[in-house]
XYZ file of C-alpha atoms in Angstrom:
766
model
C -0.004 -0.225 0.170
C 2.974 1.804 0.335
C 4.291 1.507 -2.412
C 1.237 2.286 -4.045
C 0.502 5.575 -2.259
C 4.773 6.652 -3.225
C 3.966 6.187 -6.660
C 0.755 7.488 -6.998
C 2.266 10.955 -5.032
C 5.208 10.676 -7.848
C 2.357 10.914 -11.478
C 1.407 13.899 -8.978
C 4.291 15.981 -9.260
C 4.907 14.368 -13.012
C 8.974 12.748 -12.003
C 10.422 11.148 -15.367
C 9.943 6.846 -15.387
C 6.301 7.705 -13.173
C 4.310 7.457 -15.809
C 1.039 5.175 -15.556
C 1.160 1.283 -16.253
C -2.657 -0.082 -16.298
C -4.075 0.951 -18.708
C -1.961 -1.741 -20.088
C -1.772 -4.315 -18.018
C -5.749 -4.067 -18.527
C -5.661 -5.229 -21.637
C -3.983 -8.746 -20.547
C -6.690 -10.206 -19.789
C -8.114 -9.692 -23.173
C -5.032 -11.361 -24.876
C -4.831 -13.568 -23.106
C -8.183 -14.581 -23.986
C -7.277 -14.940 -27.172
C -4.304 -17.098 -27.271
C -6.229 -20.193 -27.466
C -8.385 -19.690 -30.890
C -5.042 -17.342 -32.466
C -2.851 -20.473 -31.875
C -5.798 -22.328 -34.010
C -4.653 -19.903 -37.009
C -3.052 -21.772 -40.102
C -0.245 -19.483 -41.166
C -2.487 -17.473 -43.966
C -5.290 -16.655 -41.540
C -2.385 -15.449 -39.275
C -1.670 -12.432 -41.361
C -5.667 -12.366 -42.600
C -6.210 -11.726 -38.764
C -3.547 -9.040 -38.344
C -4.805 -7.330 -41.732
C -7.975 -7.170 -40.603
C -6.960 -6.212 -36.535
C -4.982 -3.903 -38.430
C -8.349 -1.523 -39.881
C -9.245 -1.452 -36.639
C -7.257 -0.128 -34.355
C -7.013 -3.097 -31.927
C -4.014 -3.133 -29.883
C -5.365 -5.864 -27.650
C -5.728 -7.986 -31.113
C -2.179 -6.897 -32.208
C -0.496 -8.042 -28.979
C -2.641 -10.889 -29.403
C -1.464 -12.500 -32.460
C 2.176 -10.384 -32.188
C 2.461 -13.070 -29.326
C 1.074 -16.127 -31.420
C 3.636 -14.914 -34.749
C 6.658 -14.553 -31.762
C 5.701 -18.483 -30.702
C 6.313 -20.014 -34.042
C 8.557 -17.350 -36.004
C 10.855 -17.388 -32.921
C 10.465 -20.425 -30.569
C 9.509 -17.492 -27.611
C 6.403 -16.972 -26.634
C 6.474 -13.201 -25.122
C 5.333 -12.168 -21.256
C 3.197 -9.969 -20.703
C 5.879 -6.772 -19.506
C 6.664 -7.953 -22.418
C 3.757 -6.804 -24.415
C 2.615 -4.194 -21.601
C 6.351 -2.754 -23.487
C 4.334 -3.335 -26.712
C 1.318 -1.431 -25.710
C 3.483 1.860 -23.858
C 5.379 2.039 -26.951
C 1.766 2.251 -29.892
C 1.631 4.734 -27.560
C 4.695 6.675 -28.165
C 5.888 6.064 -24.347
C 10.172 5.149 -23.775
C 9.883 2.255 -22.310
C 12.836 1.120 -19.950
C 12.955 -2.352 -19.201
C 16.353 -3.585 -17.954
C 18.534 -6.234 -19.833
C 17.568 -9.456 -20.503
C 13.713 -8.834 -20.803
C 13.422 -8.861 -23.902
C 13.389 -5.209 -25.931
C 13.824 -6.988 -29.072
C 11.052 -8.575 -29.071
C 8.816 -5.090 -27.545
C 10.067 -3.496 -29.747
C 9.598 -5.456 -33.318
C 5.585 -5.658 -32.365
C 5.448 -2.481 -31.140
C 6.839 -0.959 -34.937
C 4.583 -4.369 -36.397
C 1.795 -2.825 -34.699
C 2.003 0.588 -37.206
C 2.746 -0.737 -40.165
C -0.191 -2.834 -39.764
C -1.783 1.307 -39.286
C -0.354 1.630 -42.474
C 2.655 3.634 -40.778
C 6.098 3.747 -42.855
C 8.664 2.680 -39.277
C 11.881 3.751 -38.747
C 13.701 1.505 -36.608
C 16.664 3.164 -34.983
C 19.894 1.313 -33.049
C 22.836 2.773 -32.160
C 25.337 0.685 -34.441
C 24.843 -0.841 -37.508
C 25.398 -4.553 -36.029
C 22.549 -4.108 -34.293
C 19.876 -3.368 -36.780
C 21.385 -6.384 -39.830
C 21.143 -8.096 -36.371
C 17.239 -7.309 -35.737
C 15.950 -7.300 -38.839
C 17.227 -10.043 -39.808
C 16.499 -12.558 -35.895
C 12.944 -10.496 -35.812
C 12.069 -11.303 -39.512
C 9.351 -14.809 -39.490
C 7.467 -11.962 -36.553
C 6.925 -9.204 -39.054
C 5.950 -12.742 -41.825
C 4.311 -13.989 -39.812
C 2.056 -10.942 -39.983
C 1.941 -9.843 -43.232
C 4.452 -6.580 -42.817
C 7.842 -6.104 -44.382
C 10.941 -5.968 -43.092
C 15.040 -4.706 -44.788
C 18.226 -2.615 -43.314
C 19.813 -0.127 -43.924
C 23.710 0.225 -43.340
C 27.620 1.274 -44.125
C 28.162 -0.485 -46.875
C 24.197 -0.373 -48.916
C 24.466 1.344 -51.899
C 21.976 3.489 -52.782
C 19.331 0.797 -54.692
C 19.956 -1.283 -51.523
C 19.044 2.236 -49.770
C 15.416 2.973 -51.690
C 14.754 -0.659 -51.405
C 14.800 -0.948 -48.321
C 13.439 2.871 -47.237
C 10.188 0.701 -48.862
C 9.807 -1.661 -46.741
C 7.129 -1.126 -43.618
C 9.346 -1.297 -41.535
C 13.112 -0.333 -41.718
C 16.073 -0.785 -38.630
C 19.213 1.465 -39.048
C 21.758 3.108 -37.563
C 20.527 6.654 -36.361
C 23.547 8.386 -37.299
C 22.612 5.755 -41.376
C 19.132 7.701 -40.986
C 20.626 11.015 -40.411
C 23.159 10.548 -44.007
C 21.264 10.102 -45.036
C 18.562 13.128 -44.746
C 21.307 15.127 -45.654
C 22.033 13.776 -48.891
C 19.122 13.960 -49.593
C 19.240 18.318 -49.254
C 22.123 18.165 -52.101
C 19.322 15.580 -54.096
C 19.629 17.556 -57.823
C 16.876 15.277 -59.301
C 13.259 14.460 -57.239
C 14.300 10.895 -58.295
C 17.566 10.779 -56.061
C 15.848 11.257 -53.277
C 16.539 8.312 -51.238
C 14.405 8.711 -47.820
C 10.886 8.319 -47.310
C 8.790 11.298 -45.293
C 9.745 11.089 -41.805
C 6.336 8.901 -39.673
C 7.735 6.586 -37.254
C 10.263 6.404 -35.481
C 10.657 3.462 -32.742
C 14.049 3.787 -31.201
C 16.164 1.644 -29.985
C 18.436 1.990 -26.519
C 16.662 5.032 -26.213
C 18.883 7.145 -23.783
C 21.749 6.376 -25.993
C 20.518 7.490 -28.803
C 18.522 10.442 -27.778
C 21.713 12.174 -25.136
C 24.694 9.991 -25.522
C 25.301 10.606 -29.254
C 22.919 13.587 -29.475
C 25.996 15.843 -28.224
C 27.741 14.691 -31.727
C 25.991 16.943 -34.660
C 25.786 13.931 -38.128
C 27.499 16.163 -40.246
C 28.381 15.763 -44.354
C 31.510 17.638 -46.137
C 32.040 17.158 -49.948
C 36.211 16.366 -50.642
C 38.051 19.131 -50.793
C 41.764 19.034 -51.487
C 44.409 15.753 -50.162
C 45.618 16.353 -46.462
C 48.828 17.540 -45.422
C 50.567 16.375 -42.322
C 52.570 18.953 -40.761
C 55.493 16.726 -39.230
C 57.168 19.537 -37.795
C 54.972 21.585 -36.121
C 53.800 17.434 -34.715
C 57.802 17.434 -33.537
C 58.125 20.326 -31.748
C 55.429 19.903 -30.641
C 57.375 16.638 -29.007
C 59.513 18.017 -28.327
C 57.882 20.017 -25.472
C 57.421 19.106 -21.015
C 54.314 19.022 -19.722
C 55.032 21.014 -16.432
C 57.947 22.927 -17.570
C 57.176 23.434 -21.631
C 53.084 23.302 -21.338
C 50.144 23.225 -18.673
C 46.835 20.982 -18.937
C 44.321 22.410 -17.525
C 42.775 20.604 -14.290
C 39.575 19.677 -16.944
C 41.949 17.972 -18.584
C 39.724 19.740 -21.965
C 42.802 22.065 -22.550
C 46.567 22.514 -22.969
C 48.549 26.038 -23.063
C 51.652 26.692 -23.622
C 53.802 27.991 -20.410
C 55.889 31.154 -21.790
C 58.448 29.562 -20.953
C 57.430 26.448 -23.372
C 56.856 30.065 -26.042
C 60.146 30.848 -25.861
C 61.434 27.257 -26.612
C 58.625 27.217 -29.510
C 59.349 30.517 -30.758
C 63.331 29.550 -30.742
C 62.605 26.046 -33.115
C 60.822 28.248 -35.650
C 63.406 30.853 -36.356
C 62.723 33.726 -33.459
C 59.457 34.664 -34.574
C 56.990 36.575 -32.018
C 53.707 34.255 -31.745
C 51.552 36.137 -30.364
C 52.035 39.383 -33.321
C 48.913 38.815 -35.955
C 52.320 37.477 -38.994
C 52.089 34.792 -37.025
C 48.428 33.629 -35.929
C 48.107 31.137 -38.607
C 51.237 29.664 -37.275
C 50.028 30.128 -33.356
C 46.804 27.382 -33.503
C 48.757 24.516 -36.015
C 50.818 24.975 -32.590
C 47.778 24.948 -30.620
C 45.973 21.914 -31.968
C 49.707 19.655 -32.495
C 49.948 20.344 -28.557
C 46.903 19.796 -27.776
C 46.619 16.001 -30.144
C 49.911 15.232 -28.289
C 49.487 15.467 -24.685
C 45.693 15.298 -24.716
C 44.600 12.552 -27.077
C 46.403 9.066 -25.933
C 46.688 6.344 -28.115
C 44.698 2.926 -27.786
C 41.805 5.404 -25.080
C 40.175 7.965 -27.138
C 41.563 7.023 -31.079
C 43.583 3.493 -31.742
C 45.640 2.925 -35.812
C 44.886 0.599 -37.744
C 45.465 -0.299 -41.238
C 47.721 2.857 -41.457
C 45.089 5.000 -40.098
C 43.554 6.873 -37.373
C 39.958 5.910 -35.745
C 37.861 6.963 -32.952
C 36.890 5.762 -30.133
C 33.562 6.287 -29.001
C 33.889 7.378 -25.826
C 29.833 5.616 -24.418
C 31.028 2.893 -25.396
C 34.362 2.412 -26.183
C 34.031 1.541 -29.517
C 35.935 2.358 -32.736
C 33.821 5.115 -34.369
C 34.375 4.727 -38.560
C 32.530 7.207 -39.850
C 34.173 9.434 -36.619
C 36.230 12.646 -37.136
C 37.692 15.893 -35.129
C 37.609 19.448 -36.643
C 39.843 22.261 -36.566
C 43.286 20.046 -38.107
C 42.929 17.887 -34.841
C 42.227 15.255 -37.486
C 45.640 16.222 -39.337
C 47.767 16.910 -36.326
C 46.791 13.514 -35.320
C 48.029 12.011 -37.699
C 51.475 13.591 -37.328
C 51.579 12.770 -34.506
C 52.041 8.750 -35.388
C 53.697 9.307 -38.443
C 50.691 9.000 -40.955
C 49.646 10.312 -44.588
C 46.992 12.901 -44.504
C 43.775 11.797 -44.691
C 41.286 13.676 -47.366
C 40.106 16.643 -46.208
C 36.727 18.354 -47.194
C 34.153 21.594 -46.284
C 30.935 21.720 -44.515
C 28.161 21.265 -46.801
C 24.955 19.875 -43.749
C 25.123 18.740 -40.740
C 21.640 17.615 -39.197
C 21.808 16.865 -34.683
C 19.991 14.131 -33.298
C 17.571 16.733 -31.788
C 16.443 17.112 -35.535
C 16.497 14.897 -36.392
C 14.467 12.685 -34.386
C 12.075 15.571 -34.414
C 11.660 15.565 -38.150
C 8.810 12.181 -36.812
C 4.987 12.856 -35.843
C 4.847 9.345 -32.951
C 8.510 8.405 -31.457
C 8.846 5.292 -28.814
C 11.789 3.838 -27.568
C 12.950 1.122 -26.038
C 15.923 1.097 -22.744
C 16.866 -0.433 -19.731
C 18.320 3.064 -18.739
C 16.655 6.039 -19.302
C 14.871 7.635 -16.112
C 18.568 8.472 -15.525
C 17.396 10.974 -18.220
C 14.034 10.710 -18.410
C 14.012 14.713 -17.848
C 16.463 15.133 -20.770
C 14.470 12.787 -22.824
C 11.054 15.322 -21.440
C 13.434 18.813 -21.824
C 14.412 17.847 -26.378
C 12.016 14.751 -27.585
C 8.622 15.373 -24.827
C 9.472 11.489 -24.695
C 7.879 10.618 -21.046
C 8.972 7.225 -19.848
C 7.064 4.043 -18.750
C 9.312 1.741 -16.493
C 7.641 -2.540 -16.743
C 8.654 -4.596 -13.891
C 10.542 -7.322 -14.711
C 9.076 -11.091 -15.881
C 10.415 -12.259 -12.372
C 12.142 -10.104 -9.803
C 15.799 -9.105 -9.538
C 18.257 -11.094 -7.178
C 21.304 -10.417 -7.889
C 23.400 -8.226 -5.205
C 24.728 -5.450 -5.597
C 28.292 -4.778 -3.335
C 29.427 -2.169 -2.058
C 31.918 0.226 -4.141
C 36.027 -0.326 -4.083
C 37.456 2.392 -3.326
C 41.399 2.750 -3.368
C 44.048 5.679 -2.983
C 46.116 4.869 -6.236
C 44.988 3.174 -9.526
C 47.364 0.616 -8.940
C 46.406 -0.588 -6.043
C 43.301 -1.699 -7.365
C 43.918 -2.765 -10.693
C 46.139 -5.120 -7.658
C 43.359 -5.906 -6.325
C 40.890 -5.876 -8.739
C 42.701 -9.146 -10.123
C 43.509 -10.536 -5.878
C 39.300 -10.102 -6.253
C 38.656 -12.023 -9.896
C 41.378 -14.691 -9.270
C 38.647 -15.765 -5.831
C 36.128 -15.349 -7.846
C 37.370 -17.331 -10.384
C 38.732 -20.151 -9.098
C 34.771 -21.647 -8.034
C 34.059 -21.124 -11.541
C 31.987 -18.663 -11.747
C 32.071 -16.855 -15.041
C 32.873 -13.388 -14.284
C 33.035 -10.254 -16.746
C 35.756 -6.617 -15.673
C 34.367 -3.467 -17.808
C 36.222 -1.179 -18.533
C 36.684 2.954 -18.905
C 38.964 2.710 -22.470
C 41.067 0.350 -24.180
C 44.265 0.866 -22.704
C 42.450 -0.313 -19.217
C 41.222 -3.400 -21.156
C 44.644 -4.275 -21.892
C 46.662 -3.677 -19.600
C 43.900 -5.754 -16.738
C 44.108 -7.885 -19.032
C 47.608 -8.288 -19.043
C 48.182 -8.225 -15.346
C 45.097 -11.333 -14.666
C 47.977 -12.861 -16.882
C 50.629 -12.500 -15.495
C 48.301 -14.373 -12.729
C 47.788 -17.191 -14.186
C 43.920 -16.584 -14.906
C 43.594 -16.853 -18.849
C 40.117 -14.483 -20.411
C 38.929 -13.105 -23.464
C 39.181 -9.421 -24.010
C 36.773 -7.081 -26.767
C 37.531 -3.689 -26.683
C 37.380 -1.412 -29.921
C 40.306 -3.733 -31.571
C 37.897 -6.835 -32.040
C 34.983 -5.186 -31.951
C 33.509 -6.886 -34.739
C 33.881 -10.020 -32.899
C 31.742 -8.858 -31.036
C 29.324 -11.236 -30.723
C 30.645 -14.109 -29.925
C 32.030 -12.980 -27.279
C 29.870 -11.561 -24.912
C 28.026 -14.438 -25.642
C 29.500 -17.095 -24.399
C 30.909 -14.984 -21.416
C 28.292 -16.233 -19.117
C 29.986 -20.444 -19.724
C 31.998 -21.419 -16.295
C 35.013 -19.887 -15.759
C 35.320 -17.555 -18.432
C 36.563 -13.971 -17.946
C 35.810 -11.761 -19.955
C 37.133 -8.170 -19.969
C 35.050 -5.957 -22.746
C 35.238 -2.182 -22.848
C 32.319 0.106 -22.394
C 29.477 -2.649 -21.993
C 26.168 0.294 -23.052
C 24.969 -0.615 -26.617
C 26.655 -3.445 -27.190
C 22.940 -5.985 -27.322
C 23.923 -9.632 -26.421
C 22.102 -11.347 -23.664
C 24.589 -12.946 -21.254
C 23.333 -16.673 -20.610
C 24.282 -18.271 -18.423
C 26.342 -21.519 -18.686
C 26.684 -19.446 -22.842
C 26.305 -22.792 -25.726
C 26.845 -25.331 -22.865
C 23.961 -25.106 -21.493
C 25.212 -25.812 -18.380
C 23.260 -22.654 -17.286
C 21.244 -24.620 -13.849
C 25.129 -25.776 -12.700
C 26.013 -22.006 -13.242
C 23.010 -20.754 -11.047
C 24.544 -23.341 -8.418
C 27.717 -21.260 -8.666
C 25.729 -18.038 -7.867
C 25.851 -16.825 -12.135
C 27.651 -14.931 -13.787
C 30.002 -12.101 -11.517
C 30.285 -8.439 -12.611
C 33.771 -6.148 -11.934
C 33.432 -2.137 -11.953
C 37.280 -1.017 -13.275
C 35.973 1.868 -12.520
C 31.976 4.192 -12.789
C 31.779 5.930 -15.272
C 30.422 8.995 -16.237
C 27.683 8.834 -16.533
C 25.165 6.390 -13.781
C 23.427 4.379 -16.638
C 26.052 3.207 -18.472
C 26.859 1.604 -14.042
C 23.686 0.615 -13.854
C 23.858 -1.201 -17.991
C 27.165 -2.587 -16.829
C 25.948 -4.268 -13.231
C 22.698 -5.543 -15.500
C 24.683 -8.127 -17.357
C 24.138 -10.097 -14.471
C 21.231 -11.270 -12.827
C 18.942 -11.400 -16.130
C 15.789 -12.737 -15.821
C 15.359 -13.999 -13.179
C 18.691 -15.301 -12.507
C 21.787 -15.009 -9.423
C 24.287 -13.409 -9.821
C 26.377 -9.915 -8.237
C 28.083 -7.448 -9.219
C 31.181 -4.976 -7.704
C 32.964 -1.508 -8.833
C 36.658 -1.524 -8.148
C 37.117 2.660 -8.426
C 40.342 5.086 -7.062
C 40.797 8.360 -6.625
C 44.031 7.792 -9.695
C 40.472 7.821 -11.788
C 40.701 10.053 -14.648
C 36.320 10.496 -13.958
C 38.041 12.297 -10.352
C 41.393 14.091 -11.446
C 38.928 15.299 -13.372
C 36.193 17.262 -12.295
C 36.828 16.988 -9.172
C 41.504 17.928 -9.318
C 41.251 19.652 -5.711
C 40.100 16.366 -3.707
C 41.519 15.930 -0.775
C 43.445 11.914 0.187
C 41.214 10.002 1.754
C 42.110 9.819 6.177
C 42.797 6.671 6.035
C 43.811 4.319 4.040
C 45.215 0.293 4.155
C 47.809 -1.666 3.897
C 46.518 -3.172 0.071
C 45.220 0.567 -0.453
C 41.978 0.730 0.319
C 40.124 3.168 2.159
C 36.626 3.365 3.685
C 37.329 7.414 4.135
C 33.648 8.450 3.576
C 34.460 11.622 2.296
C 36.579 9.790 -0.458
C 33.588 8.030 -1.276
C 31.574 11.070 -1.718
C 34.394 12.785 -3.509
C 33.699 9.765 -6.770
C 29.945 10.448 -6.828
C 30.648 14.084 -6.624
C 32.611 13.422 -9.175
C 30.396 11.771 -11.429
C 27.644 13.984 -11.249
C 29.336 17.169 -12.357
C 30.554 14.889 -15.233
C 26.580 14.203 -15.314
C 26.291 18.020 -15.928
C 28.869 18.836 -18.113
C 27.553 16.274 -20.508
C 23.768 17.872 -19.882
C 25.729 21.341 -20.358
C 27.019 19.930 -24.085
C 22.732 19.044 -24.810
C 22.445 21.575 -24.165
C 24.697 24.438 -25.723
C 23.839 22.196 -29.728
C 20.261 22.784 -28.379
C 20.564 26.397 -28.372
C 22.747 27.267 -31.243
C 21.314 24.407 -33.308
C 17.951 26.292 -33.347
C 18.128 29.474 -35.605
C 20.253 27.199 -37.605
C 16.628 24.709 -37.902
C 14.643 27.776 -39.218
C 17.464 28.825 -41.711
C 17.391 25.235 -43.020
C 14.049 24.661 -43.249
C 13.456 27.790 -45.095
C 16.387 27.121 -47.454
C 14.623 23.258 -47.710
C 11.667 24.579 -48.512
C 12.931 26.265 -50.905
C 15.024 24.052 -52.375
C 12.229 21.737 -52.540
C 10.377 24.374 -54.871
C 13.233 24.630 -57.551
C 12.657 20.642 -58.099
C 9.733 19.767 -58.286
C 8.440 22.693 -60.243
C 9.523 25.937 -63.002
C 9.621 27.478 -60.901
C 13.938 28.614 -61.012
C 13.445 28.614 -65.119
C 10.837 31.100 -64.291
C 12.231 33.802 -62.151
C 15.460 33.763 -63.973
C 13.133 34.598 -67.397
C 12.123 37.831 -66.133
C 15.601 38.944 -65.036
C 17.096 37.637 -67.970
C 14.560 38.182 -70.970
C 17.184 37.986 -73.476
C 18.772 35.081 -73.152
C 15.701 33.506 -71.543
C 14.294 33.903 -75.700
C 18.452 33.202 -77.186
C 18.072 29.575 -74.652
C 14.430 29.130 -76.459
C 15.913 28.872 -80.187
C 18.054 26.149 -79.437
C 16.467 24.144 -76.341
C 13.406 22.465 -74.869
C 11.413 23.105 -71.550
C 12.307 20.216 -70.374
C 16.240 20.929 -71.405
C 16.164 24.930 -70.314
C 13.702 24.036 -66.996
C 16.659 21.914 -66.182
C 19.150 23.899 -66.905
C 17.616 26.813 -64.534
C 17.086 24.066 -61.736
C 20.275 23.174 -61.403
C 22.163 26.322 -62.074
C 19.880 27.372 -59.333
C 19.939 24.686 -56.700
C 24.161 25.311 -57.168
C 24.292 28.802 -55.548
C 21.425 27.659 -53.261
C 24.226 25.845 -51.918
C 26.700 26.578 -52.279
C 24.846 29.944 -50.088
C 23.794 27.901 -47.227
C 27.126 25.570 -46.543
C 29.051 29.055 -46.648
C 26.482 30.254 -43.649
C 27.222 26.960 -41.823
C 30.804 28.152 -42.300
C 30.274 31.675 -41.134
C 28.303 30.826 -38.440
C 30.857 28.128 -37.528
C 33.439 30.917 -37.083
C 31.087 32.927 -36.027
C 30.076 30.996 -32.273
C 33.920 30.809 -31.814
C 33.999 34.296 -31.035
C 30.807 34.782 -30.125
C 31.640 34.850 -26.437
C 34.015 37.366 -26.331
C 32.511 39.657 -28.452
C 29.358 39.028 -25.593
C 31.499 39.416 -22.810
C 32.935 42.732 -23.601
C 29.069 43.454 -23.497
C 27.655 41.931 -20.210
C 25.235 40.213 -23.466
C 24.275 36.164 -23.697
C 26.142 34.625 -26.274
C 23.551 32.301 -27.525
C 21.659 35.305 -27.846
C 24.405 37.678 -29.158
C 24.981 33.842 -31.972
C 21.566 34.036 -32.765
C 21.102 38.729 -32.954
C 23.963 37.388 -35.935
C 22.435 34.939 -37.433
C 19.409 35.243 -38.607
C 21.259 39.258 -40.126
C 23.499 37.495 -42.116
C 20.687 34.904 -43.122
C 17.855 37.524 -44.558
C 19.253 38.679 -48.197
C 20.439 34.724 -48.469
C 17.472 33.816 -50.919
C 17.794 37.259 -53.151
C 21.262 36.545 -53.053
C 20.735 33.255 -54.561
C 18.188 34.726 -57.270
C 20.370 37.599 -57.797
C 23.446 34.546 -58.562
C 22.152 32.621 -60.189
C 20.553 35.516 -63.550
C 24.655 36.549 -63.680
C 25.568 32.714 -63.743
C 23.005 31.464 -66.882
C 23.504 34.332 -68.860
C 27.249 32.773 -69.127
C 26.842 29.347 -68.010
C 26.971 27.270 -71.899
C 23.566 26.006 -72.153
C 22.233 24.071 -75.467
C 20.166 21.869 -76.602
C 21.659 18.273 -74.749
C 21.165 20.855 -71.789
C 23.812 23.366 -69.002
C 27.791 22.726 -68.928
C 28.067 23.990 -64.999
C 31.827 22.576 -64.650
C 32.636 25.276 -68.010
C 31.423 28.035 -65.896
C 32.727 26.477 -62.463
C 29.758 25.458 -60.832
C 31.690 22.461 -59.926
C 29.686 19.594 -57.662
C 32.147 18.419 -54.844
C 33.883 15.035 -56.679
C 32.466 13.223 -53.685
C 30.569 14.020 -50.243
C 31.901 11.792 -46.634
C 30.182 12.016 -43.522
C 31.503 11.830 -40.151
C 30.718 12.674 -36.997
C 32.057 15.896 -35.793
C 33.277 16.579 -31.597
C 31.385 19.215 -30.446
C 33.992 21.700 -28.943
C 37.171 19.058 -28.605
C 39.186 21.451 -26.632
C 37.058 22.772 -23.734
C 33.705 25.202 -24.746
C 34.208 28.258 -26.739
C 34.745 30.507 -23.610
C 37.286 28.649 -22.333
C 38.810 29.212 -25.307
C 38.510 32.485 -25.795
C 39.605 33.524 -22.478
C 42.946 31.566 -22.943
C 43.749 33.509 -26.200
C 43.336 36.280 -24.142
C 45.215 35.637 -20.977
C 48.448 34.453 -23.506
C 48.120 37.279 -25.433
C 48.642 39.126 -21.470
C 51.420 37.445 -20.964
C 53.151 38.640 -23.897
C 52.809 42.001 -22.536
C 52.871 42.181 -19.221
C 56.621 42.832 -17.726
């Protein structure tokens, strides 16, 4: 009764995760009542019944038919709680379901339900692997319900994509959906477009997609020149010494030269003055090279594979195959590693995850950890959370954290603890924070005679097989970032000795440190104790962990330390918890800044896209140019048909429209870099000032496009075969490529602005 009162009070206060499940649960008896009759249908009758139920918008029938389709197609009868999750999704909620509770099937049944009602459904995941796996895994269910399904991935050709989008349900990573939208925005004909209009988005791992991925805009770039690695600057940066020549800012996100370092650099460059106007470009290159040398760590922030730099996704420990650093930083890391520079390009367009997802009239999703970011889901996406209870109560034992003074002491104790648990035969999963730590811990375990399987960004292609066997007797698995791995750890693995492993205590999870988000901690813990299985978890942390040194750099040493370095100091435990809260606050602020600065850009982009659609779909461009260039238009009518002239006018106008938008984005990027100094000088709000300047800069854009198009219409060679834009210098990029660009890699804009002022002032003061 007390819990019921608490739940009602929480719902009254509209706290995240308090959506009332009773309307969904009330449908369960009716769903069960239909089960026997539906089981008697043959496959064709089942599909016909699904189609009939769709037209009546009957959630009860859809769930009952979906349950039978899952039983026949997968050999799995959905639990009642899975159907409650499906009903929550069909009502536009984010369903929080614990690891192992069958989110994938609940999502598939909801997607099928929307599709049967005539809706087009995009199921968004965090990566290509999960998208393809889930589409193929759930295909038998869709087939039995008469719903078509397909998937897209990085390797999909335009023809593959067009076919996939023609299906009623299309699976793909959020980035692939976003990149296809960006590519369509540069289409020069309606026939070249690929993506179907946005309708329903079902988002798997919703917190990862909508919160973690939302920090990183998706970018479409046009190939320009071959990059050039600045080896000389990299060599100078490599020669500098920390503490003496440069200082790393306490948060670990930025670095600056000391006076001694400045003198050393100036001497190495022939006695120049770095802080004078002629050498500002040199100063910028040096700062970027120093950042690459001092702050970006191989096997932590990136790995080197096949002669290329591959960034590591901080929230998932995976290689981010399409991700690059901006502002010359990527080339600086290539120079640091002695690699050839990759191709450069200019930004043609970009889209944030918020803008991408909010295009869809209906959005829902599922994840294991949504409540922790419930306020963000509500603030940025207008989404509410329904917390679905587990099918069986969780009996996992979560031990108190073990805290140590140093990182070395922590890792020694962790290895000893793992050895003791391993001696009993229990499977162990050790979750680490980065690639380097995973390899360091694996090496320590090996020295102590424990063989282990390592899963990190260097071998993530083998992840499904590794994770699937992590519950086998005596197996020790070391993995970076279990979030988003998407594969259940079943006790006993392929050997199937589930009962024996359960009798030993089940899977034991060891965290090698607290993550920057409590959600990731919960996701790691949740790998043990799935579906009522026994299991346990414990986290090992130290005051030297990056979480603490970055976010609480002035942390006091513990008052008491045991012989092995472990401390019972309550204040030190509070420090770790505080560091995690600060990290979560930083992430939220980045998310909010991404949203604030892109609000006005989204409005302007919509105006450009409306004009682009008008040009693509009508003869508006030709009519406008005919009015401005009547003599040229009359002369061309004598040598070319109207259809040719319409296409020529369209291509000329689109080229100038796309060129103007790319230039505008470049201006806004520069504006954002310097807006803080200007705003601070006047005591104004930086985002507000950015918006004002952005509006002013955009005000004449469409008029300029019309004027420039008219000028080109007079000079572009146009024959009966069409317009030769290349001959007139209106050349589109020979290729386009996509990437994810980290927001603010050098710290916040204001941090960078103030550092520049401080460095300049040091040069002026005696």
